[in-house]
Every structure is written in structure tokens, then in C-alpha cells.
Tab-separated table of C-alpha atoms in Angstrom:
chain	number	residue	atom	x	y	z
A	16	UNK	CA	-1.504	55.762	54.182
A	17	UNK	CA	-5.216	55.713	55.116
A	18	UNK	CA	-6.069	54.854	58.719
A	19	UNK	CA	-7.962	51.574	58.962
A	20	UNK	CA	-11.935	51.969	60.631
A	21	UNK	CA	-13.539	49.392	62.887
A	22	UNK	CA	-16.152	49.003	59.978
A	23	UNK	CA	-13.081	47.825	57.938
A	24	UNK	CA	-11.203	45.394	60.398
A	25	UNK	CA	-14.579	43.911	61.123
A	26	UNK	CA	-14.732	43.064	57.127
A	27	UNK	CA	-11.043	41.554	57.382
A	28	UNK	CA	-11.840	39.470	60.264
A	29	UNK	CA	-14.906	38.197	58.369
A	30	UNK	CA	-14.464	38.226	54.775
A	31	UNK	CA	-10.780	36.607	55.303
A	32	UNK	CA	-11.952	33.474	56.745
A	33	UNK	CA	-14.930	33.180	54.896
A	34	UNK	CA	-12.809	33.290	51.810
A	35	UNK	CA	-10.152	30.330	52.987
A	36	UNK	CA	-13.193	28.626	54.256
A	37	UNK	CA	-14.845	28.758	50.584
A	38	UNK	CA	-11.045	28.202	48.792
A	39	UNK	CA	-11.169	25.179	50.394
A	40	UNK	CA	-14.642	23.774	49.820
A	41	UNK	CA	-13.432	24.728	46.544
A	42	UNK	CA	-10.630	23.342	45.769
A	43	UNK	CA	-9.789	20.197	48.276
A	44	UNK	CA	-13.984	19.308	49.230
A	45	UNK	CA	-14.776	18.914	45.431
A	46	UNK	CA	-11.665	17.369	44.297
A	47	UNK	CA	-12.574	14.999	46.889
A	48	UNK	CA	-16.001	14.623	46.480
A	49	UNK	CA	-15.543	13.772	42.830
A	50	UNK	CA	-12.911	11.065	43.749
A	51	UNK	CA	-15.864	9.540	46.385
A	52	UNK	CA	-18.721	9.560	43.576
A	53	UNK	CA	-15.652	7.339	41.128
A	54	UNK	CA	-15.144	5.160	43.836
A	55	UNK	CA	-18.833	4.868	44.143
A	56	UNK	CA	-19.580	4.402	40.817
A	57	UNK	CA	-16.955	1.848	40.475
A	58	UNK	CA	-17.888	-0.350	44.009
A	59	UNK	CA	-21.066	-0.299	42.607
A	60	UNK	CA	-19.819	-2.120	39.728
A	61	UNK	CA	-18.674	-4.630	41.549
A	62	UNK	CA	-19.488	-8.005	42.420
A	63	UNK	CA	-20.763	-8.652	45.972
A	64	UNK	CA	-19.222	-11.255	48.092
A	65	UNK	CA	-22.542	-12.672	48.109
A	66	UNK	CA	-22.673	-12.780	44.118
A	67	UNK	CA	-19.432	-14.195	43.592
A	68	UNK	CA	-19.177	-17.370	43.378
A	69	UNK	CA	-22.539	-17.322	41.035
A	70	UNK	CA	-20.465	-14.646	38.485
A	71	UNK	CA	-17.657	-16.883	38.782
A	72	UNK	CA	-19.719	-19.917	37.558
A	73	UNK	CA	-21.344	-17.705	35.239
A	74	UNK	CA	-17.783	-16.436	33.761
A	75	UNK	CA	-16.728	-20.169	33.171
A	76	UNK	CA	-19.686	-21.369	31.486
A	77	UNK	CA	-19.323	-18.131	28.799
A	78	UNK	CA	-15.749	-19.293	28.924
A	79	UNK	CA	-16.034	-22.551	28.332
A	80	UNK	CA	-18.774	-22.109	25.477
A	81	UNK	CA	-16.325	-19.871	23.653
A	82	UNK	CA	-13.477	-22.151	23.575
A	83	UNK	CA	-15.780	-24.958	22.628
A	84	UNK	CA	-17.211	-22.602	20.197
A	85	UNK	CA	-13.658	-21.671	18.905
A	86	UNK	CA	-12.247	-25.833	18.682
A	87	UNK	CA	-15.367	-26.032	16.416
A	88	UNK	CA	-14.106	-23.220	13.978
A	89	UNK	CA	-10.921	-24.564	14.079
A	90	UNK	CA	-11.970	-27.679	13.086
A	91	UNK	CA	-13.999	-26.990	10.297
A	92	UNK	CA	-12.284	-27.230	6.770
A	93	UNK	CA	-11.850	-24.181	5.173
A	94	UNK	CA	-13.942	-23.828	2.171
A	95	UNK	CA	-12.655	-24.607	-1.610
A	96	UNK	CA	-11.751	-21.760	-3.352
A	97	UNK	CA	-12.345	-21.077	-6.979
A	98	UNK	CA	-9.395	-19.520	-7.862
A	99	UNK	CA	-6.127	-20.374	-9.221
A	100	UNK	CA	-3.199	-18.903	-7.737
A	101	UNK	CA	0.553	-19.051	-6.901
A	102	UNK	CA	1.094	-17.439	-3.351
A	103	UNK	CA	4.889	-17.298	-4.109
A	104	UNK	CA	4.018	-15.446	-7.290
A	105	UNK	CA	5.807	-11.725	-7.459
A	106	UNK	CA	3.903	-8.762	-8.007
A	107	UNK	CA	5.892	-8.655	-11.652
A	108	UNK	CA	4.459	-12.099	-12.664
A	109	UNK	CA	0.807	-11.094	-11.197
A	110	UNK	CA	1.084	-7.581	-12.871
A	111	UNK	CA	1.764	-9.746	-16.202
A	112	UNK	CA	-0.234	-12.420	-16.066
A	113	UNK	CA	-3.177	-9.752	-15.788
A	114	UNK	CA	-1.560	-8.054	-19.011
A	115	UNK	CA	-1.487	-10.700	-21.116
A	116	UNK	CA	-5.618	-11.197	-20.559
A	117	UNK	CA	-5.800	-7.671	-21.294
A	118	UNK	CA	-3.940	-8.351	-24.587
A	119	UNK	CA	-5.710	-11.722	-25.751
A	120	UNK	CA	-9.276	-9.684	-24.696
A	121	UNK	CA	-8.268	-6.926	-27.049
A	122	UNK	CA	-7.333	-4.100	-24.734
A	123	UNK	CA	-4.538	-2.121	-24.847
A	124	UNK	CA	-2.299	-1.184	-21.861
A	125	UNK	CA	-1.448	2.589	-21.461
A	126	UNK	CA	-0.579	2.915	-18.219
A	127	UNK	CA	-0.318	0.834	-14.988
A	128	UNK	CA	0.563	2.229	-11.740
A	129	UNK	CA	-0.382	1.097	-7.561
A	130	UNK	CA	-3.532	2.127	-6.501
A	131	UNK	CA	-4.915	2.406	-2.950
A	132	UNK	CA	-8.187	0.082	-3.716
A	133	UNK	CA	-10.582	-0.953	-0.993
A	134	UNK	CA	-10.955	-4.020	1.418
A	135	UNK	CA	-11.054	-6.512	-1.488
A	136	UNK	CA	-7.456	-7.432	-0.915
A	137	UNK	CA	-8.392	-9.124	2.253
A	138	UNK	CA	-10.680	-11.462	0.565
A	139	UNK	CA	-7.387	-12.604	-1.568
A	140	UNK	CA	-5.375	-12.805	1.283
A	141	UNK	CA	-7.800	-15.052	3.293
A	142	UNK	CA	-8.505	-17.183	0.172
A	143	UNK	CA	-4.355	-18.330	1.180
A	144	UNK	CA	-3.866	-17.256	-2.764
A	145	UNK	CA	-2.365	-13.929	-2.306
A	146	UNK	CA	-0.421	-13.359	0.824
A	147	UNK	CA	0.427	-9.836	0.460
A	148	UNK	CA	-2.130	-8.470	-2.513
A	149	UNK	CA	-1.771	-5.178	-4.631
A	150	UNK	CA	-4.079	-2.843	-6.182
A	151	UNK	CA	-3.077	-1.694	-9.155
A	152	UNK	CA	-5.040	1.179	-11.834
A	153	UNK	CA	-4.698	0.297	-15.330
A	154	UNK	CA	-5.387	2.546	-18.162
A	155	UNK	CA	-7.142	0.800	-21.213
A	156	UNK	CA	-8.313	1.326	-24.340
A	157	UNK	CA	-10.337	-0.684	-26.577
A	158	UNK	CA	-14.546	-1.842	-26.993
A	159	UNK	CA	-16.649	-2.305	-24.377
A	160	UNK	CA	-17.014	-5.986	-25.606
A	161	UNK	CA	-13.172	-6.304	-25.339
A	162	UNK	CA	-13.502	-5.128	-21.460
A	163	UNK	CA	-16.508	-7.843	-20.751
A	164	UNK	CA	-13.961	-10.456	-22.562
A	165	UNK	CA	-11.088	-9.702	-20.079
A	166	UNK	CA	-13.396	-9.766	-17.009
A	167	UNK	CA	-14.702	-13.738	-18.895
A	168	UNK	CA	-11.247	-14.519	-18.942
A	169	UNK	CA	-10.083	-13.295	-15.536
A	170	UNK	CA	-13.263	-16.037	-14.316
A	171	UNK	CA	-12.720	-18.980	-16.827
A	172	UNK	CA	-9.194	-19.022	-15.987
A	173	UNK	CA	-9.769	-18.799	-12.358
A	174	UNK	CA	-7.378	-16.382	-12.025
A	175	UNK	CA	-6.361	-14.929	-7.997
A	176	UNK	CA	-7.340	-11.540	-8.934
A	177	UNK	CA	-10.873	-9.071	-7.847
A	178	UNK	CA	-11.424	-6.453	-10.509
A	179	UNK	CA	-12.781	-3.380	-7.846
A	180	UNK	CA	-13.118	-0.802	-10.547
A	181	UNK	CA	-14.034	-0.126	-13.775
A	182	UNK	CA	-15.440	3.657	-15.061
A	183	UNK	CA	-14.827	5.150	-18.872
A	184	UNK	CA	-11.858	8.055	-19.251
A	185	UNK	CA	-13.195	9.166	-22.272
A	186	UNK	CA	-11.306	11.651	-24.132
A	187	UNK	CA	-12.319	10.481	-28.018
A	188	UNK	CA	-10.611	7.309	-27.830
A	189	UNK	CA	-12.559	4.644	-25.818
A	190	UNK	CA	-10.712	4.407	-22.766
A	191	UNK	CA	-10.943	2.951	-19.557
A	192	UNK	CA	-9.454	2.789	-15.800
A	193	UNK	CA	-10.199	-0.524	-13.805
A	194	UNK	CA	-8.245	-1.402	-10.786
A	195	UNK	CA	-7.435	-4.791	-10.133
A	196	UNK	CA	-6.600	-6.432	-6.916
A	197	UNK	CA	-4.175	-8.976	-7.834
């Protein structure tokens, strides 16, 4: 073992302390120093006892208008809807009701399976028509005039369903894929 020099107990006796004296400005001062600014921050958020009583007041009238505001809406009779529908109706009885205007348009039905769809079911469900709606793809074929004939039909019979889709499939035969909220 090496002898220890005065040069090196003199850098023990000063580097040791220094370094618990910077471990803990380190570690426990910051910590702590963070936990002060929060506290900060968040006092300065809020209310003085001066200001209280004037938020309070302030917090009541917003409160108030809103429940006014919310007795009005409630109030208000819900607007007529154009559509015809059974909300007791099962998905079988919606899925065929929208086949047979496929058939009396002239369209023939190759397939029909669920579809994900988009936020148009919501507008079915609010309408009070359609409590729990379904997207579903069909695939078609027939004219392009016998697609505009089942869309004519789906409004003149004021049927509960919101065509989302429609594109051409091609392949020859005129074909196409709508989906149909229903």
C-alpha cells in the first residue's frame, strides 16, 4: 500500500465535503426548490381573500346563466324529422327493407356485409329513429340510372337510412359498393 502525503489528506479533507455539500444541493435543494416554484405557481393561481367574494359572485352568475341557458334547450321541441322509421325495427328487417329498394330500383345484390362507416350513424340515432344504427357495404350491380333510382326511393319513402358511400368496382360488369347507414 502507498503511503498517504499531506498534499493528499489536504484533498480528502476538502474535496470530501465539498462533494456531500454539492450531493446535496443536488439532490434535496432542487427537489425542493422545484416543489416551492409548484406551490408558487399554483398560490398564484389562486383567488385572494380580497377577490373572493367578487369570483364567487362571478361563479354564480356563469352558473346561473348556464342552467337558465340549459332549461331553455330543454324546453325547446325537438325538430320534425323527415324520416320514417321503426326504432324497434331489427337489423334483419332494416337490412331488407333497404334490399327490396335495391330490387324495385333495378340493382342487384351481390354481397352485403358490416362496415365500419363514419359519424353518420349518430345523426340516425339522435333523429330517435335508429337507436343503435349499422353500417353496412353492399355490393351492386346494375346502371347508373338504377343507382340514382334507389337513392329517389330511399328519399320519397322517407326511409331511416344515410347512404355514406357510393364509388364504382368495376371489373366489366357495372358494379358498385355503397354503404348505407341504416
Amino acid at each position: 500500500m502507498t503511503p498517504l502525503r499531506t498534499k493528499d489528506r489536504v484533498f480528502l479533507l476538502t474535496a470530501v465535503p465539498a462533494a456531500a455539500v454539492a450531493a446535496y444541493i443536488w439532490l434535496w435543494r432542487i427537489d425542493a426548490a422545484r416543489r416551492a416554484d409548484g406551490l408558487e405557481t399554483r398560490s398564484a393561481a389562486l383567488v385572494t381573500v380580497e377577490g373572493f367574494d367578487g369570483e364567487m359572485a362571478l361563479a354564480g352568475r356563469q352558473l346561473a346563466s348556464a342552467t337558465r341557458e340549459l332549461e331553455e334547450e330543454k324546453s325547446k321541441i325537438p325538430p320534425a324529422t323527415n324520416v320514417k322509421g321503426d326504432p324497434s325495427a331489427t337489423a334483419a328487417e332494416r337490412e331488407s327493407e333497404v334490399l327490396a329498394v335495391f330490387r324495385s330500383a333495378g340493382l342487384w345484390a351481390v354481397r352485403s356485409e358490416e362496415a365500419e362507416g363514419g359519424p353518420s350513424g349518430q345523426v340516425l340515432q339522435a333523429a330517435g329513429s335508429r337507436p343503435d344504427p349499422r353500417c353496412r357495404r353492399y355490393l351492386l350491380e346494375g346502371s347508373y340510372p338504377a343507382v340514382k333510382r334507389a337513392l329517389d326511393l330511399f328519399v320519397a319513402k322517407e326511409m331511416a337510412v344515410i347512404p355514406e358511400r357510393l364509388e364504382m368496382a368495376g371489373n366489366g360488369a357495372v358494379r358498385w359498393m355503397m354503404e348505407v347507414w341504416e
